[in-house]
């Protein structure tokens, strides 16, 4: 038995190690096909982030019970590696123990603890998977929809098998020790050994050889399997997650949200002021899988197919064809299928490749679902809400990948939804997405009981006031958003805060153009605004639009403009705390007890982590009761307007804004509050639809946080 176990185990192990090394080399070659990108700054901070995310499981614990179970499985996998070494030693000597460590009780206690907890955890995770199968009642709403089930089962059964073998070996070791066996050294497995009392030493030794061989075969069969399946992310993420986290966009551990990265060529951002110097064959965006950066290809390789991104995606949850998980999986499969052609050293080698590889070369990256890697409808269904990036436990940057593919479609292929023609025309010709006259940008201020100062008319520069009030296109032109603009202006006036606006000197920040893939129009608008900021001396800016807030705060620095940007809910919250604004209880007692719920704008919350200020304002409004929606803060559901979707129709599935409004109405709220004009428009339209079909009370209203605060401040004491 012993000789058989040694020969079989060493043979399989050698094959496994050889294949594993070869596949790692191939994966590195594929990832290196990507374009350059700088991700090695602040190495110490990156290492701290990696340690934090690994040891504390900070990303996994966003789903607390899953995160806890995964922690025990992951550390069982890492911590019990030495048990594999022990198994090899036991093939040659059933009594063998690790040198130096030997029978050190701390090692034995930790090993047994990790083994039992790992086994319990993996069984629990297997049960969770089986309870949420796509073939069950959840259907497409199962986060495992589209994941390759056999791979997940195989990994789970492998882990369970290895852990059972470890427990069996510990029990056999206890029995083999005979009278010298000590419960102290086998605190959680001694009873297994006692069950084998009376078994001969020869039989116990053969059993150890057998179980050690089985453990080694399970481990190296797994290694061989994943080596033959380089796209088996559910297994490979155990190795690729670490570099993927270390090389994430933000060294301090922040998610790849907020600023959208500029178009890069050869690792450097395009200089749009000298665009004519750009090589004519330079890729503007991503038109082929090799146009992604090497970090993008590492992202695709790392995907675990856990489906957290899919479960949170507003497009997928309203029956659209977009699943962030399936996008990443399709890009991974395409990259590895195409790689042999791209890596071939000669035409002769390319010609010798299979027809499947050659067919992959001909496949367009974006187009109709039946011929392309990425369905064009899925590409344009993205609201850029960032839920996928927020939820991903291995830091995949889905939004950047989608936006880069949009850029190529717009700038190179001129292929985009027809509704965007009006958006682009309005932005280029009138500086706003509604194609309204710039001369109407101050109409919102006409009925206010005080004068709103305008730069160039009432003040020479912004040095004369504390804040530049960035009104935004919606705040200037959209009737519902104008009420928010007026409310904020009144509150600032009441609080004695000096501010001025740019009036017709303001133009769109360019957010809708950039999220729609039209980087040229974004740059045109941003450079125009940058000049105005420099001329007027803008330093401190307050904005009512979450999209303007994000763009000014996070993206204008790419043009050399550094601004201190604050959202109006943050400023108003501070003014209330400083007693410069005082909410008053309603004199009419019938108004007491009104319920308010709050919708987190994606570009305020997930993209910029502003969650507390608007809630604190709503909670201190006298006579009001705050009610949280089930999906809130980091798990908030999108209104459907981001990613330039505000200007595109929803022709597939149900409407995102109605889905979100339904949730708000079901809280029983009288007021649905938000802090973004886009959200207000979308939720108002959703509420109108629900009121029309009788599923929402006519008295329910959508309002900005500033309007609700103003109403309480202006009440008679």
XYZ file of C-alpha atoms in Angstrom:
717
model
C 0.000 0.000 0.000
C 2.756 2.432 0.952
C 4.715 2.034 -2.302
C 1.545 2.364 -4.355
C 0.549 5.521 -2.470
C 4.009 7.057 -2.932
C 4.191 6.347 -6.663
C 0.659 7.533 -7.442
C 0.890 10.640 -5.246
C 4.273 11.811 -6.560
C 3.288 11.183 -10.176
C 0.048 13.146 -9.916
C 1.792 15.919 -7.930
C 4.535 16.325 -10.541
C 1.969 16.496 -13.344
C -0.070 19.019 -11.363
C 2.874 21.290 -10.575
C 4.121 21.221 -14.181
C 0.709 22.074 -15.628
C 0.122 24.707 -12.945
C 3.401 26.480 -13.719
C 2.707 26.341 -17.466
C -0.781 27.804 -17.055
C 0.439 30.601 -14.806
C 2.968 31.524 -17.484
C 0.208 31.543 -20.099
C -2.055 33.715 -17.924
C 0.744 36.221 -17.400
C 1.304 36.327 -21.175
C -2.391 36.980 -21.793
C -2.567 39.737 -19.176
C 0.543 41.378 -20.644
C -1.312 41.745 -23.955
C -3.171 44.638 -22.343
C -2.223 48.281 -22.654
C 0.083 49.895 -20.083
C -1.341 51.569 -17.004
C 0.437 52.876 -13.911
C -0.674 51.017 -10.804
C 2.437 50.666 -8.667
C 2.430 54.015 -6.821
C 2.410 54.044 -3.006
C 3.552 50.414 -2.607
C 3.402 50.535 1.194
C -0.175 51.828 1.168
C -1.133 49.212 -1.416
C 0.339 46.483 0.739
C -1.579 47.753 3.755
C -4.778 47.751 1.684
C -4.104 44.203 0.520
C -3.506 43.025 4.072
C -6.633 44.769 5.316
C -8.900 43.400 2.594
C -7.443 39.910 2.970
C -7.226 39.550 6.744
C -10.363 41.513 7.611
C -12.346 40.465 4.528
C -13.665 44.013 4.280
C -15.089 43.562 0.775
C -16.589 40.136 1.470
C -18.234 41.284 4.701
C -20.555 43.624 2.819
C -22.672 40.454 2.875
C -21.974 39.642 6.507
C -22.918 35.967 6.840
C -21.378 35.056 3.470
C -18.260 37.020 4.393
C -17.828 35.223 7.710
C -18.252 31.797 6.096
C -15.834 32.701 3.304
C -13.244 33.892 5.837
C -13.092 30.453 7.440
C -12.942 28.715 4.056
C -10.241 31.062 2.766
C -8.063 30.814 5.850
C -8.627 27.111 6.029
C -7.261 26.922 2.488
C -4.260 29.126 3.331
C -3.585 27.982 6.891
C -3.865 24.268 6.212
C -1.328 24.240 3.405
C 1.098 22.653 5.861
C -1.282 19.709 6.180
C -0.497 18.926 2.544
C 3.210 18.931 3.362
C 2.481 16.619 6.282
C 0.560 14.245 4.004
C 3.617 13.871 1.739
C 5.767 13.077 4.769
C 3.238 10.515 5.996
C 3.530 8.613 2.712
C 7.045 7.656 3.783
C 6.501 7.424 7.529
C 3.055 7.241 9.104
C 4.480 8.802 12.297
C 6.046 11.776 10.475
C 5.499 15.322 11.758
C 6.684 18.704 10.546
C 10.239 19.635 11.556
C 10.562 22.312 14.258
C 6.777 22.637 14.642
C 6.397 18.981 15.592
C 3.617 18.500 18.155
C 3.460 22.143 19.187
C 0.002 22.400 20.691
C -0.730 25.920 19.343
C -0.248 24.700 15.776
C -2.391 21.633 16.447
C -5.189 23.617 18.055
C -5.283 26.208 15.261
C -5.163 23.488 12.594
C -8.079 21.599 14.081
C -10.080 24.774 14.617
C -9.569 25.900 10.998
C -10.398 22.441 9.719
C -13.702 22.136 11.561
C -14.793 25.725 10.950
C -13.722 25.465 7.316
C -15.773 22.293 6.870
C -18.834 23.814 8.527
C -18.432 26.968 6.437
C -18.043 25.181 3.087
C -21.084 22.998 3.790
C -23.063 26.143 4.653
C -21.937 27.824 1.431
C -22.907 24.721 -0.550
C -26.372 24.813 1.022
C -26.699 28.527 0.212
C -25.782 27.844 -3.419
C -28.288 24.995 -3.661
C -31.037 27.161 -2.144
C -30.456 29.881 -4.730
C -30.041 27.889 -7.921
C -31.132 29.617 -11.149
C -33.225 26.541 -11.881
C -35.331 27.316 -8.818
C -37.899 29.990 -8.127
C -35.374 32.854 -8.384
C -34.594 32.174 -12.048
C -32.575 35.023 -13.549
C -32.675 36.838 -10.208
C -30.386 34.227 -8.711
C -26.926 35.721 -8.408
C -25.601 32.429 -9.763
C -27.495 32.806 -13.051
C -24.957 32.502 -15.841
C -22.178 31.205 -13.590
C -20.653 27.868 -14.537
C -22.148 25.620 -11.881
C -19.920 22.560 -12.354
C -16.831 24.599 -11.589
C -18.306 25.961 -8.368
C -19.470 22.515 -7.263
C -16.095 21.015 -8.067
C -14.245 23.621 -5.998
C -16.647 23.232 -3.076
C -16.456 19.426 -3.098
C -12.663 19.610 -3.354
C -12.443 21.816 -0.277
C -14.855 19.595 1.647
C -12.958 16.467 0.599
C -9.592 17.852 1.675
C -10.953 18.954 5.056
C -12.539 15.557 5.686
C -9.192 13.916 4.868
C -7.408 16.170 7.363
C -9.853 15.213 10.106
C -9.484 11.538 9.209
C -5.693 11.794 9.361
C -5.843 13.493 12.753
C -8.057 10.722 14.062
C -5.717 8.072 12.672
C -2.703 9.849 14.183
C -4.397 9.788 17.605
C -5.183 6.080 17.293
C -1.650 5.300 16.076
C -0.148 7.045 19.104
C -1.865 4.468 21.318
C -1.234 4.936 25.027
C 0.859 8.056 24.321
C -2.100 9.826 22.701
C -3.185 12.993 24.500
C -6.513 14.757 24.221
C -4.548 17.963 24.814
C -2.893 17.583 21.411
C -6.086 16.430 19.656
C -8.714 18.670 21.283
C -11.300 18.426 18.475
C -10.461 15.057 16.869
C -9.598 12.725 19.746
C -13.051 11.114 19.607
C -12.386 10.082 15.996
C -9.226 8.310 17.122
C -10.944 6.649 20.059
C -13.491 5.201 17.652
C -10.587 3.320 16.036
C -9.287 1.834 19.296
C -8.389 -1.816 18.920
C -7.253 -1.426 15.303
C -3.811 -2.908 14.650
C -0.821 -0.636 14.104
C -0.257 -2.090 10.632
C -3.849 -1.350 9.626
C -3.627 2.206 10.989
C -0.399 2.863 9.099
C -1.937 1.601 5.848
C -4.992 3.756 6.507
C -2.723 6.803 6.902
C -0.955 5.997 3.628
C -4.325 5.652 1.916
C -5.921 8.824 3.330
C -2.745 10.860 2.748
C -2.764 9.648 -0.864
C -6.447 10.528 -1.277
C -5.822 13.998 0.158
C -2.917 14.542 -2.228
C -4.905 13.221 -5.197
C -7.859 15.510 -4.417
C -5.532 18.515 -4.082
C -3.543 17.872 -7.240
C -6.550 16.780 -9.285
C -7.885 20.238 -8.465
C -4.569 21.770 -9.548
C -4.634 19.824 -12.822
C -8.261 20.779 -13.448
C -7.738 24.485 -12.983
C -4.536 24.306 -15.024
C -6.570 22.940 -17.919
C -9.166 25.701 -17.399
C -7.358 29.048 -17.244
C -10.686 30.893 -17.202
C -11.931 29.045 -14.110
C -12.146 32.182 -12.006
C -14.010 30.496 -9.171
C -10.767 28.621 -8.467
C -8.073 30.939 -9.842
C -9.244 33.913 -7.790
C -7.489 32.287 -4.828
C -4.269 33.386 -6.495
C -5.233 36.292 -8.764
C -7.298 38.211 -6.187
C -4.160 39.309 -4.345
C -2.458 41.078 -7.264
C -5.834 42.398 -8.423
C -6.394 44.041 -5.053
C -2.809 45.293 -4.827
C -3.070 46.919 -8.273
C -6.533 48.409 -7.729
C -7.060 51.982 -8.886
C -7.048 53.595 -5.435
C -4.018 52.685 -3.334
C -5.866 53.599 -0.121
C -8.506 50.947 -0.754
C -11.203 53.161 -2.270
C -13.352 51.724 -5.032
C -12.874 52.552 -8.735
C -15.770 55.018 -8.647
C -16.074 58.788 -8.582
C -13.839 60.033 -11.369
C -13.972 58.341 -14.740
C -10.446 57.860 -15.997
C -9.361 59.811 -19.107
C -8.790 58.048 -22.413
C -5.319 56.567 -22.279
C -2.933 55.884 -25.149
C 0.279 54.010 -24.376
C -0.329 54.534 -20.673
C -0.718 58.315 -20.866
C -3.898 60.443 -20.976
C -4.682 62.064 -24.304
C -3.865 65.775 -24.497
C -6.969 67.133 -26.203
C -5.398 70.539 -26.670
C -2.874 68.887 -28.989
C -5.103 66.163 -30.359
C -3.771 66.611 -33.896
C -0.442 65.162 -32.745
C -2.087 61.849 -31.840
C -1.296 58.843 -34.033
C -4.140 58.249 -36.439
C -4.288 54.554 -35.520
C -4.509 55.220 -31.759
C -7.468 53.497 -30.131
C -9.879 55.973 -28.554
C -11.473 53.727 -25.997
C -11.676 49.957 -26.349
C -12.554 48.389 -29.688
C -10.696 45.098 -29.243
C -10.096 43.070 -26.120
C -6.366 43.807 -26.292
C -7.209 47.539 -26.068
C -8.051 47.029 -22.399
C -5.240 47.721 -19.953
C -3.383 44.794 -18.440
C -5.287 45.572 -15.227
C -8.531 45.138 -17.138
C -7.406 41.712 -18.360
C -6.369 40.845 -14.798
C -9.844 41.917 -13.667
C -11.487 39.528 -16.109
C -9.157 36.705 -15.063
C -9.985 37.264 -11.390
C -13.800 37.190 -11.592
C -15.151 34.577 -9.155
C -18.592 34.472 -10.813
C -20.138 35.051 -7.372
C -22.807 37.268 -8.939
C -22.879 39.973 -6.295
C -22.565 42.604 -9.020
C -25.391 41.004 -10.996
C -27.669 40.850 -7.964
C -27.304 44.611 -7.389
C -27.385 45.802 -11.020
C -30.468 47.965 -11.743
C -30.435 46.982 -15.416
C -30.381 43.240 -14.672
C -33.049 43.640 -11.977
C -35.405 45.214 -14.508
C -35.000 42.507 -17.170
C -32.369 44.259 -19.292
C -29.675 42.134 -20.997
C -26.870 43.754 -18.983
C -25.219 41.691 -16.282
C -21.842 43.053 -15.121
C -20.811 39.503 -14.279
C -21.661 38.160 -17.739
C -19.877 41.105 -19.384
C -16.705 40.258 -17.463
C -17.064 36.528 -18.095
C -17.600 37.049 -21.831
C -14.580 39.340 -22.057
C -12.464 36.793 -20.182
C -13.509 33.911 -22.435
C -12.886 36.022 -25.531
C -9.473 37.211 -24.329
C -8.205 33.708 -23.624
C -9.740 32.262 -26.792
C -8.138 34.996 -28.899
C -4.795 34.952 -27.074
C -3.133 32.133 -29.084
C -3.457 34.238 -32.239
C -2.196 37.399 -30.553
C 0.708 35.544 -28.943
C 1.712 33.662 -32.106
C 5.270 34.475 -33.184
C 4.787 34.051 -36.945
C 2.197 33.878 -39.712
C 2.924 30.192 -40.048
C 2.040 29.656 -36.397
C -1.127 31.719 -36.782
C -2.218 29.761 -39.848
C -1.826 26.514 -37.926
C -4.310 27.575 -35.255
C -7.758 26.021 -35.049
C -10.774 27.444 -36.830
C -12.258 28.280 -33.418
C -9.376 30.613 -32.631
C -9.592 32.230 -36.071
C -13.346 32.675 -35.626
C -12.709 34.410 -32.320
C -10.417 36.861 -34.105
C -13.262 37.827 -36.428
C -15.778 38.350 -33.654
C -16.596 42.060 -33.015
C -16.224 43.212 -29.436
C -19.581 45.056 -29.400
C -22.558 44.417 -31.645
C -25.711 42.298 -31.981
C -25.920 39.636 -29.271
C -25.753 36.733 -31.704
C -22.437 37.756 -33.278
C -20.518 39.961 -30.826
C -18.733 39.391 -27.544
C -20.782 42.097 -25.804
C -24.401 42.764 -26.701
C -24.691 46.399 -27.766
C -28.014 46.708 -25.948
C -26.334 45.537 -22.749
C -23.549 48.081 -23.220
C -25.998 50.974 -23.405
C -28.192 49.695 -20.569
C -25.575 50.649 -17.964
C -26.526 53.539 -15.662
C -22.950 53.773 -14.316
C -24.451 53.587 -10.820
C -21.384 51.736 -9.533
C -23.273 49.011 -7.643
C -21.185 46.358 -9.386
C -17.880 47.960 -8.402
C -19.094 48.607 -4.859
C -20.130 44.994 -4.344
C -17.250 43.186 -6.055
C -15.179 41.323 -3.426
C -12.068 41.236 -5.656
C -12.102 44.873 -6.839
C -13.036 44.456 -10.511
C -13.520 47.802 -12.280
C -16.659 47.114 -14.334
C -17.722 50.718 -14.954
C -14.365 51.742 -16.429
C -14.513 48.790 -18.826
C -18.046 49.608 -19.972
C -17.318 53.311 -20.429
C -14.178 52.581 -22.449
C -16.176 50.365 -24.799
C -18.783 53.130 -25.152
C -16.056 55.611 -26.029
C -14.876 53.502 -28.943
C -18.422 53.016 -30.187
C -19.087 56.769 -30.145
C -15.752 58.206 -31.231
C -14.612 55.595 -33.748
C -17.672 53.628 -34.848
C -20.235 56.471 -34.494
C -22.559 53.780 -33.191
C -24.829 54.800 -30.335
C -28.557 55.063 -29.495
C -30.299 57.618 -31.696
C -31.702 59.467 -28.661
C -28.175 60.626 -27.839
C -28.045 62.742 -30.994
C -30.213 65.347 -29.290
C -28.060 65.230 -26.163
C -24.832 65.731 -28.082
C -26.342 68.489 -30.231
C -27.602 70.404 -27.190
C -24.278 70.111 -25.394
C -22.221 71.194 -28.399
C -24.428 74.067 -29.539
C -26.084 75.399 -26.382
C -23.955 74.007 -23.549
C -26.818 72.057 -21.984
C -28.490 68.712 -22.700
C -31.941 70.251 -23.165
C -30.740 72.454 -26.039
C -32.082 75.547 -24.244
C -30.790 79.074 -24.721
C -27.908 80.057 -22.410
C -29.710 83.360 -21.820
C -32.317 81.470 -19.788
C -29.893 80.220 -17.171
C -30.949 82.885 -14.644
C -34.722 82.523 -15.079
C -34.937 80.443 -11.892
C -33.915 83.496 -9.810
C -36.544 85.927 -11.111
C -39.187 85.288 -8.450
C -36.886 85.169 -5.448
C -37.398 87.913 -2.823
C -33.704 88.822 -2.892
C -31.063 89.452 -5.501
C -28.827 86.585 -6.559
C -25.368 87.902 -7.275
C -23.884 87.069 -10.637
C -20.153 87.059 -11.409
C -19.278 89.763 -13.891
C -22.437 91.739 -13.120
C -22.763 92.058 -9.352
C -19.326 90.882 -8.275
C -16.083 91.111 -10.189
C -14.572 87.848 -8.959
C -15.513 85.048 -6.617
C -13.025 86.367 -4.083
C -15.827 88.733 -2.987
C -18.092 85.885 -1.854
C -17.656 82.642 0.066
C -19.106 80.196 -2.449
C -19.709 79.767 -6.124
C -23.203 78.282 -6.337
C -23.017 75.866 -9.268
C -26.616 75.742 -10.503
C -26.203 73.088 -13.189
C -28.280 72.554 -16.312
C -31.144 70.763 -14.587
C -31.216 73.353 -11.814
C -31.444 76.140 -14.370
C -33.850 74.662 -16.925
C -35.875 71.759 -15.507
C -38.989 73.029 -13.714
C -38.873 70.564 -10.816
C -35.145 71.060 -10.309
C -35.578 74.848 -10.322
C -37.471 74.521 -7.040
C -34.424 72.897 -5.489
C -32.182 75.675 -6.797
C -34.503 78.307 -5.369
C -34.733 76.496 -2.016
C -30.955 76.286 -1.653
C -30.535 79.952 -2.610
C -33.140 80.971 -0.009
C -31.540 78.857 2.708
C -28.094 80.287 2.008
C -29.568 83.787 2.097
C -31.338 83.112 5.420
C -28.116 81.693 6.889
C -26.147 84.749 5.773
C -23.845 82.789 3.483
C -22.496 84.926 0.657
C -22.554 83.308 -2.765
C -22.654 84.125 -6.437
C -23.539 82.274 -9.636
C -22.003 82.314 -13.093
C -25.317 82.799 -14.897
C -24.863 82.462 -18.639
C -21.148 82.010 -18.003
C -21.923 78.521 -16.731
C -22.129 75.581 -19.120
C -22.696 71.857 -18.619
C -19.918 70.094 -16.712
C -19.927 67.468 -19.470
C -20.966 64.535 -17.278
C -23.710 63.243 -19.642
C -21.338 63.388 -22.623
C -18.544 61.561 -20.807
C -20.819 58.798 -19.507
C -22.282 58.453 -22.991
C -18.788 57.881 -24.355
C -18.356 61.244 -26.084
C -15.054 62.285 -24.559
C -14.524 65.012 -27.171
C -17.654 66.907 -26.101
C -16.792 66.417 -22.437
C -13.337 67.880 -22.965
C -14.765 70.795 -24.940
C -17.186 71.707 -22.129
C -14.742 71.002 -19.319
C -11.984 73.147 -20.847
C -14.483 75.971 -21.329
C -15.534 75.774 -17.673
C -11.922 75.452 -16.553
C -11.111 78.782 -18.186
C -14.075 80.420 -16.451
C -12.977 79.014 -13.087
C -9.485 80.376 -13.559
C -10.742 83.797 -14.658
C -13.218 84.154 -11.800
C -10.966 82.696 -9.125
C -13.297 79.850 -8.175
C -12.147 77.933 -5.105
C -15.160 76.845 -3.061
C -18.167 75.458 -4.926
C -21.552 74.215 -3.728
C -23.639 72.094 -6.075
C -27.185 70.705 -5.917
C -26.609 68.153 -8.683
C -24.872 64.925 -7.656
C -23.475 64.519 -11.173
C -22.059 68.056 -11.280
C -20.723 67.537 -7.762
C -18.895 64.385 -8.789
C -17.508 65.822 -12.019
C -16.289 69.089 -10.518
C -14.897 67.398 -7.412
C -13.215 64.384 -8.994
C -12.656 64.965 -12.705
C -11.770 68.608 -13.281
C -8.454 68.022 -11.557
C -7.571 66.049 -14.707
C -7.638 69.452 -16.452
C -5.545 71.155 -13.790
C -8.486 72.717 -11.904
C -8.514 72.105 -8.148
C -11.805 72.972 -6.464
C -13.172 72.518 -2.962
C -16.584 71.146 -3.897
C -19.380 70.509 -1.400
C -22.853 69.110 -1.937
C -25.715 71.298 -0.827
C -26.891 68.746 1.764
C -23.445 68.816 3.354
C -23.387 72.610 3.544
C -26.954 72.871 4.795
C -26.306 70.242 7.445
C -23.335 72.236 8.672
C -25.390 75.442 8.766
C -28.057 73.726 10.866
C -25.398 72.424 13.266
C -23.997 75.950 13.535
C -27.520 77.254 14.381
C -27.557 79.463 11.286
C -30.651 77.592 10.124
C -33.305 76.513 12.615
C -36.030 74.031 11.667
C -39.334 74.744 13.420
C -42.097 72.318 14.363
C -45.369 72.737 12.434
C -48.023 74.815 14.178
C -50.713 72.570 12.704
C -50.549 69.342 14.708
C -52.050 67.384 11.805
C -48.740 67.822 9.965
C -46.854 66.006 12.721
C -45.857 62.425 12.039
C -45.392 62.853 8.320
C -43.151 60.077 7.098
C -40.126 60.825 4.911
C -37.961 58.310 3.088
C -34.686 59.086 1.358
C -33.290 57.878 -1.962
C -29.481 57.848 -2.198
C -28.301 59.355 -5.500
C -25.654 56.990 -6.883
C -23.228 59.801 -7.691
C -23.581 61.242 -4.211
C -23.583 57.986 -2.268
C -21.632 55.133 -3.851
C -19.426 57.370 -5.981
C -18.607 59.862 -3.210
C -19.642 58.239 0.099
C -21.976 61.068 1.132
C -24.619 59.205 3.114
C -24.952 60.912 6.484
C -25.544 64.611 5.733
C -28.901 64.287 3.943
C -30.157 61.758 6.502
C -29.141 63.961 9.416
C -31.054 66.856 7.888
C -34.197 64.787 7.437
C -33.968 63.330 10.947
C -33.887 66.771 12.601
C -36.916 68.163 10.764
C -39.471 68.613 13.572
C -42.683 66.649 13.221
C -41.276 64.243 10.639
C -40.586 60.528 10.898
C -37.693 59.146 8.865
C -38.195 55.733 7.226
C -35.334 53.926 5.495
C -35.908 51.942 2.322
C -34.683 48.310 2.372
C -32.098 49.071 -0.316
C -30.123 52.018 0.996
C -26.660 53.568 1.201
C -24.050 51.264 -0.406
C -26.834 48.928 -1.567
C -29.165 51.673 -2.754
C -31.010 51.093 -6.031
C -30.464 53.481 -8.945
C -33.144 55.871 -10.216
C -32.171 54.984 -13.801
C -30.833 58.371 -14.954
C -27.062 57.937 -14.730
C -24.747 56.954 -17.549
C -26.693 59.352 -19.834
C -29.723 57.038 -19.465
C -31.719 60.176 -18.592
C -31.847 60.865 -22.325
C -32.471 57.301 -23.504
C -35.702 55.320 -23.546
C -36.144 52.023 -21.690
C -37.496 49.689 -24.338
C -36.686 46.398 -22.639
C -38.050 45.042 -19.375
C -39.595 47.166 -16.648
C -38.597 50.721 -15.798
C -35.838 51.282 -13.258
C -37.427 54.436 -11.856
C -40.753 52.657 -11.257
C -38.942 49.809 -9.513
C -37.286 52.267 -7.151
C -40.413 54.369 -6.651
C -42.381 51.243 -5.727
C -39.901 50.569 -2.946
C -40.193 54.151 -1.707
C -43.985 54.079 -1.727
C -44.059 50.784 0.161
C -42.373 52.442 3.151
C -45.613 54.365 3.628
C -43.784 57.672 3.160
C -45.632 60.898 2.511
C -42.488 62.490 1.072
C -39.785 60.871 -1.043
C -36.659 62.945 -0.568
C -33.508 62.981 -2.634
C -30.467 65.152 -3.252
C -30.110 65.143 -7.037
C -32.230 66.713 -9.794
C -31.852 63.649 -12.024
C -33.202 61.442 -9.241
C -35.998 63.862 -8.574
C -37.125 63.817 -12.203
C -36.983 60.035 -12.449
C -38.732 59.392 -9.130
C -41.384 62.021 -9.900
C -42.117 60.319 -13.206
C -42.232 56.966 -11.452
C -44.589 58.312 -8.811
C -46.864 59.814 -11.470
C -47.087 56.411 -13.154
C -47.945 54.690 -9.878
C -50.518 57.312 -8.948
C -52.105 56.905 -12.378
C -52.598 53.169 -11.854
C -53.811 53.656 -8.297
C -50.872 51.976 -6.561
C -49.700 55.165 -4.818
C -51.567 57.788 -2.818
C -52.158 61.115 -4.547
C -50.775 62.930 -1.504
C -47.285 61.404 -1.861
C -44.692 63.870 -3.183
C -41.085 63.811 -4.351
C -38.931 66.684 -3.091
C -35.314 67.605 -2.575
C -33.951 67.587 0.958
C -33.414 71.349 0.641
C -37.118 71.954 -0.050
C -38.166 70.005 3.028
C -35.639 71.874 5.158
C -36.764 75.250 3.788
C -40.386 74.463 4.598
C -39.456 73.742 8.213
C -37.177 76.789 8.526
C -39.832 79.183 7.179
C -42.592 77.940 9.478
C -43.970 80.495 11.888
C -42.773 79.714 15.423
